CSV table of C-alpha atoms in Angstrom, one decimal:
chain,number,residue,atom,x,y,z
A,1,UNK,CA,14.6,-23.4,21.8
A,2,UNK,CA,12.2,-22.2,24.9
A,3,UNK,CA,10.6,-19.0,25.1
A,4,UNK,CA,8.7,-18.6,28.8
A,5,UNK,CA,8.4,-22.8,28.1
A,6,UNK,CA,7.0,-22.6,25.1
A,7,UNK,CA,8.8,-23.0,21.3
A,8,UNK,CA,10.3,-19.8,20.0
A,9,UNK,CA,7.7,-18.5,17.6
A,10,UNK,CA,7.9,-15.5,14.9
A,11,UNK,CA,5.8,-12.7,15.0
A,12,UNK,CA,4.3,-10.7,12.0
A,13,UNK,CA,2.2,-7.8,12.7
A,14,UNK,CA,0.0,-5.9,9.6
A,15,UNK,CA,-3.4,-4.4,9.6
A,16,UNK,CA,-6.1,-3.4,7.2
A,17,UNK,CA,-8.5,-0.6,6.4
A,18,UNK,CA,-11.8,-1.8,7.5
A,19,UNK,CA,-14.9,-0.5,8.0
A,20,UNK,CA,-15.2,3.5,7.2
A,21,UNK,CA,-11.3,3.2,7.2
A,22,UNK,CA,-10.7,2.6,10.5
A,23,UNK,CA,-6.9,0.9,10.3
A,24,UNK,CA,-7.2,-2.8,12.0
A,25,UNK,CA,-3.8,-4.0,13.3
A,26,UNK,CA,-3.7,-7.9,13.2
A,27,UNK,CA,-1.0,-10.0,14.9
A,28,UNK,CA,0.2,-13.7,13.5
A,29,UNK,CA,2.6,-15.7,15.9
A,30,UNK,CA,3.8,-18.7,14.7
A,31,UNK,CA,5.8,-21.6,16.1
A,32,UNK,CA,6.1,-23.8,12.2
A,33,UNK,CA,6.2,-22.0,8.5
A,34,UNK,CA,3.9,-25.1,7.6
A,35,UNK,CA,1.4,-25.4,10.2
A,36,UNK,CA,-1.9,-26.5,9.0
A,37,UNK,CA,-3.3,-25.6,12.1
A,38,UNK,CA,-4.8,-22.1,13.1
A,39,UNK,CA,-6.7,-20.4,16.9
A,40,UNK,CA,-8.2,-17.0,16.0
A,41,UNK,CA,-8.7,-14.9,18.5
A,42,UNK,CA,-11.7,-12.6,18.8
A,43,UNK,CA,-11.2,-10.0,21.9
A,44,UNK,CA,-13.8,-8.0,23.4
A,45,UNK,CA,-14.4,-4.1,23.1
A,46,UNK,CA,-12.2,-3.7,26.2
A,47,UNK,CA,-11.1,-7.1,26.8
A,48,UNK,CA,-7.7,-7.2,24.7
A,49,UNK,CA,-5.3,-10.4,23.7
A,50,UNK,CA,-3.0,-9.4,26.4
A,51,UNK,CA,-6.4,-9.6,29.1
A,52,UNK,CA,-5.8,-12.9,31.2
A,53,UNK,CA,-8.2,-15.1,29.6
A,54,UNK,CA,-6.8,-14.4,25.4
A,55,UNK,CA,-3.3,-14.4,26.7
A,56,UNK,CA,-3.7,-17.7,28.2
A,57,UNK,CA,-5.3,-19.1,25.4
A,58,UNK,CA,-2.4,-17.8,23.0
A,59,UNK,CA,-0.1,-20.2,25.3
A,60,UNK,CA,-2.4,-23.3,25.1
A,61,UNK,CA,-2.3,-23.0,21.0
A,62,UNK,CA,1.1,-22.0,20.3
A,63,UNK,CA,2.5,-25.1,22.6
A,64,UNK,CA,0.4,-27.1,20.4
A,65,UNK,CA,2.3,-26.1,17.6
A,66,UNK,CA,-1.0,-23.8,16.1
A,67,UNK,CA,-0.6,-20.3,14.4
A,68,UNK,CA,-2.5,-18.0,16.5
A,69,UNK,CA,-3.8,-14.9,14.6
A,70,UNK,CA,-5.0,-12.3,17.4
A,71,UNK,CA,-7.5,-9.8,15.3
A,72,UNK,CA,-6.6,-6.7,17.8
A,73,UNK,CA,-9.5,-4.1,16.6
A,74,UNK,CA,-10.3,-1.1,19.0
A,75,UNK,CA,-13.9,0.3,18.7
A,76,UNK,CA,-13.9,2.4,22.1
A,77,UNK,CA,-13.8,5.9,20.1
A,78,UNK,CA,-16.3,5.1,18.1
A,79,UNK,CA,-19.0,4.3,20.0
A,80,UNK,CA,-20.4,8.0,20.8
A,81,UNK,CA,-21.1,7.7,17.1
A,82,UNK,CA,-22.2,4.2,16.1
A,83,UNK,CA,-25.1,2.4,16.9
A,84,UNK,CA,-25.1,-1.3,18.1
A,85,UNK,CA,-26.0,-1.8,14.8
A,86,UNK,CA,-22.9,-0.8,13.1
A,87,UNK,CA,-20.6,-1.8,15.6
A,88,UNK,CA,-21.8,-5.3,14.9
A,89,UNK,CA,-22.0,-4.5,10.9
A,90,UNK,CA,-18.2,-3.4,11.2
A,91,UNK,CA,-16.7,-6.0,13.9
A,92,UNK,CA,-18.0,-8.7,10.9
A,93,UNK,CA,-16.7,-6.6,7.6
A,94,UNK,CA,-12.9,-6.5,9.8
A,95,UNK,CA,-12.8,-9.6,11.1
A,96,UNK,CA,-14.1,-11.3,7.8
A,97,UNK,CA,-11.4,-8.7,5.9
A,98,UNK,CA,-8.4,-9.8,8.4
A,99,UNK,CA,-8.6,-13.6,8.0
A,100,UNK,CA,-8.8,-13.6,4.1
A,101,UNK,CA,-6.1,-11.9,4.2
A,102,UNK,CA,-4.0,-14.2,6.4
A,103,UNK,CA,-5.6,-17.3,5.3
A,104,UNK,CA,-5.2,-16.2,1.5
A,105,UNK,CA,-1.3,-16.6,2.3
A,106,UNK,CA,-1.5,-19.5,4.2
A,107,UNK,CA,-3.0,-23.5,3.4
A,108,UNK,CA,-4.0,-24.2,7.1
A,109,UNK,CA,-6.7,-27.3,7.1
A,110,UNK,CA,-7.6,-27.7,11.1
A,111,UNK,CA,-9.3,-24.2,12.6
A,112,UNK,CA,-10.2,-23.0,16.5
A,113,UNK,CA,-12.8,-19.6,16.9
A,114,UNK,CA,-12.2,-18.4,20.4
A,115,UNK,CA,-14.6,-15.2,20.4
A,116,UNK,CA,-14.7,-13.0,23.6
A,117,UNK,CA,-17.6,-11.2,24.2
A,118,UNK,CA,-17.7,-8.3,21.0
A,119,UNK,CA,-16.2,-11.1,19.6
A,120,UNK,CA,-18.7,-13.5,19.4
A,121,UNK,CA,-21.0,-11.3,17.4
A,122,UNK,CA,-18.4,-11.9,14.2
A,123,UNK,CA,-18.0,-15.7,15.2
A,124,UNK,CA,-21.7,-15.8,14.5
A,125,UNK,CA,-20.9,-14.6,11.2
A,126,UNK,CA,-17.6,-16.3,10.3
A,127,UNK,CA,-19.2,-19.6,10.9
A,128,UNK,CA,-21.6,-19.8,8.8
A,129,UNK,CA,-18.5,-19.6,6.2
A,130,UNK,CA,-18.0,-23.6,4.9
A,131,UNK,CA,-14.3,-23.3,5.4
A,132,UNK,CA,-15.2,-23.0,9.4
A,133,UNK,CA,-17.7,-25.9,8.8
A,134,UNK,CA,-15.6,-28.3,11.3
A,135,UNK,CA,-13.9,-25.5,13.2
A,136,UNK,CA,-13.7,-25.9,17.0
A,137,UNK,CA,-15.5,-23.1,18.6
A,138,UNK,CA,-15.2,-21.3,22.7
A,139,UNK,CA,-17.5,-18.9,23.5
A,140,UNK,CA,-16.2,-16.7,26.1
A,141,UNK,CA,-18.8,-14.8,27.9
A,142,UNK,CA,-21.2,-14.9,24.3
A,143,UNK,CA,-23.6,-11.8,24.0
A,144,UNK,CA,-27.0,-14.4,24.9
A,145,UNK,CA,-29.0,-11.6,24.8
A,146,UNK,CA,-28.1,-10.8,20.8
A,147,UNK,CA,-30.4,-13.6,18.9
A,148,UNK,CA,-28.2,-13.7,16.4
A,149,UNK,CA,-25.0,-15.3,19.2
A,150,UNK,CA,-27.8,-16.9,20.7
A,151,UNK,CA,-28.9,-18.6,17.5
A,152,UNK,CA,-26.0,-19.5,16.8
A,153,UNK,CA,-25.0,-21.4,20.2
A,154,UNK,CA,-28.2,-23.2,20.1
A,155,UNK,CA,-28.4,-24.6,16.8
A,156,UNK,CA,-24.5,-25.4,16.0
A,157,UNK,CA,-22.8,-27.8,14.7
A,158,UNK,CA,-19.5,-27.7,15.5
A,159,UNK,CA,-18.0,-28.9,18.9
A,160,UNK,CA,-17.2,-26.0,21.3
A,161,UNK,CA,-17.4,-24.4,24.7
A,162,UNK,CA,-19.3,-21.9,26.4
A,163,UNK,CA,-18.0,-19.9,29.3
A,164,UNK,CA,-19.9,-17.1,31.0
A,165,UNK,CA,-21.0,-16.0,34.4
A,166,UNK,CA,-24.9,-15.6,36.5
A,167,UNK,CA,-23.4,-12.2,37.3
A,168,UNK,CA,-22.4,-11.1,33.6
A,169,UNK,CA,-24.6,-8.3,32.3
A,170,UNK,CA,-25.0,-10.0,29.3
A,171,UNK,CA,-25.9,-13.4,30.6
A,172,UNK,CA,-29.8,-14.7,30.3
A,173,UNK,CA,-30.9,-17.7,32.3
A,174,UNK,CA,-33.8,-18.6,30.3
A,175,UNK,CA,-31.5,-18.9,26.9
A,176,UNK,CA,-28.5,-20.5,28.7
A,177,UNK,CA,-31.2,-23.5,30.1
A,178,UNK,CA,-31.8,-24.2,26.2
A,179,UNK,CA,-28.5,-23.8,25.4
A,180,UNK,CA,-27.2,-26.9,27.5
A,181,UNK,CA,-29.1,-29.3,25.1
A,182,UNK,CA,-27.0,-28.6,22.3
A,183,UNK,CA,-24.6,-32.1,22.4
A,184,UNK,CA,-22.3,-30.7,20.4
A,185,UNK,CA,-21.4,-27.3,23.1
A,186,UNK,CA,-20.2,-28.1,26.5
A,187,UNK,CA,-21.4,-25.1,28.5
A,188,UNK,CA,-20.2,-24.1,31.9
A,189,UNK,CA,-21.6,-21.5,34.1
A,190,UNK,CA,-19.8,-20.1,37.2
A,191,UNK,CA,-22.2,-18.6,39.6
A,192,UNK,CA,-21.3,-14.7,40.8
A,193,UNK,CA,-19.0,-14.4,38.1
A,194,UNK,CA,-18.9,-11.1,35.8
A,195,UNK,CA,-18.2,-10.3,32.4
A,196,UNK,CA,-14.4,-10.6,32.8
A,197,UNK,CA,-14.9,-14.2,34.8
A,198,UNK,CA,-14.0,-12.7,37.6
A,199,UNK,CA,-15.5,-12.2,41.0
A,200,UNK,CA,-15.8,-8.6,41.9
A,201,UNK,CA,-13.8,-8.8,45.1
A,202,UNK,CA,-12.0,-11.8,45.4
A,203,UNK,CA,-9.1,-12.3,43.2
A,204,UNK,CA,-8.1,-15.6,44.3
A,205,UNK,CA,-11.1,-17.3,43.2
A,206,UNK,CA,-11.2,-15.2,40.5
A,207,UNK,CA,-7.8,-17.3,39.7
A,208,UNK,CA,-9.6,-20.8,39.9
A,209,UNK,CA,-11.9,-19.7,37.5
A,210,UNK,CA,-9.1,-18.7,35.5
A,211,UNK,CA,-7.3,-21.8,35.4
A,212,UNK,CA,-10.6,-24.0,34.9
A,213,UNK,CA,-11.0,-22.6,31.8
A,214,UNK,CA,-7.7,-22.8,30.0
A,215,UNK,CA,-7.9,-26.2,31.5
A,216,UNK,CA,-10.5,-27.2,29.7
A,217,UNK,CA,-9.6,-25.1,26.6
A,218,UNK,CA,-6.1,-26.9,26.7
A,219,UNK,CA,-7.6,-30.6,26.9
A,220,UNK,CA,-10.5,-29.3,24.5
């Protein structure tokens, strides 16, 4: 059976207590009780799984038969009263404390990191785990300004891509040119474009952009 062209999938939602008991909902969807193959998703502070570029991506995985576990945290409340610092501390603690939980349950064997912007701050984190030593990786508009996503972009070893904008906030020209000579990350930078990958006032481009990078993440 179809489902919007893609294989009816089941969906189990839970959550944890995470970092100074904040609850963390977590969503699984899953086309196969046996899959051996897992995308987890990483959304930004305000950039949620349903936002255009996540919800795309949970289409390209789940038509290739993957479990896709969206880690859907929320740290807008909070941020009057943490620091960079923490937020960073507690987006690792939850996302590290969400996947043992679903991988605990589960045997999978082939794994995809797709961070978006917050979100790449607990990639940085997760891969240096060994069961993520030959996960594939997307970097979706990375904080290059943090050393530690920096770092991490520059020196990795596992195949990925890297998605960002010239007119994202966050994006540094002097780190992306080094980060181009990493083999192993296929980097692609679309001038004008913000932190969303969009272009401020011109949503039809803003659509090409859009469907250049699920592109690539579906034949990645």
């Amino acid at each position: 059976m179809k489902k919007g062209g893609i294989s009816m999938f089941t969906v189990k939602t839970d959550s944890i207590l995470g970092y100074k008991e904040m609850e963390i909902p977590f969503t699984l969807l899953s086309t196969n009780e046996n899959s051996k193959k897992i995308a987890i998703l990483l959304p930004g502070a305000g950039y949620t799984v349903q936002a255009p570029l996540l919800h795309y991506s949970t289409g390209v995985f789940l038509n290739k038969s993957f479990d896709v576990l969206q880690v859907n945290y929320s740290y807008n409340n909070f941020y009057d009263n943490l620091s960079m610092d923490e937020i960073a501390e507690a987006i690792k603690h939850d996302v590290r404390a969400v996947i043992d939980k679903v991988l605990n349950n589960n045997s999978y064997e082939y794994f995809y990191l797709i961070g978006k912007s917050l979100g790449t701050i607990a990639m940085t984190s997760e891969l240096k785990r060994e069961k993520f030593s030959n996960a594939k990786t997307v970097w979706l508009t990375p904080l290059l300004q943090r050393d530690d996503v920096f770092e991490t972009i520059l020196k990795s070893k596992n195949r990925g891509l890297c998605f960002i904008g010239d007119n994202d906030r966050h994006y540094n020209a002097e780190r992306y040119k080094q980060l181009v000579n990493n083999t192993n990350i296929v980097s692609r930078l679309f001038p004008n474009a913000n932190h969303s990958l969009q272009y401020e006032s011109d949503p039809v481009n803003s659509i090409d952009v859009l469907k250049s990078v699920i592109k690539e993440i579906n034949e990645f």
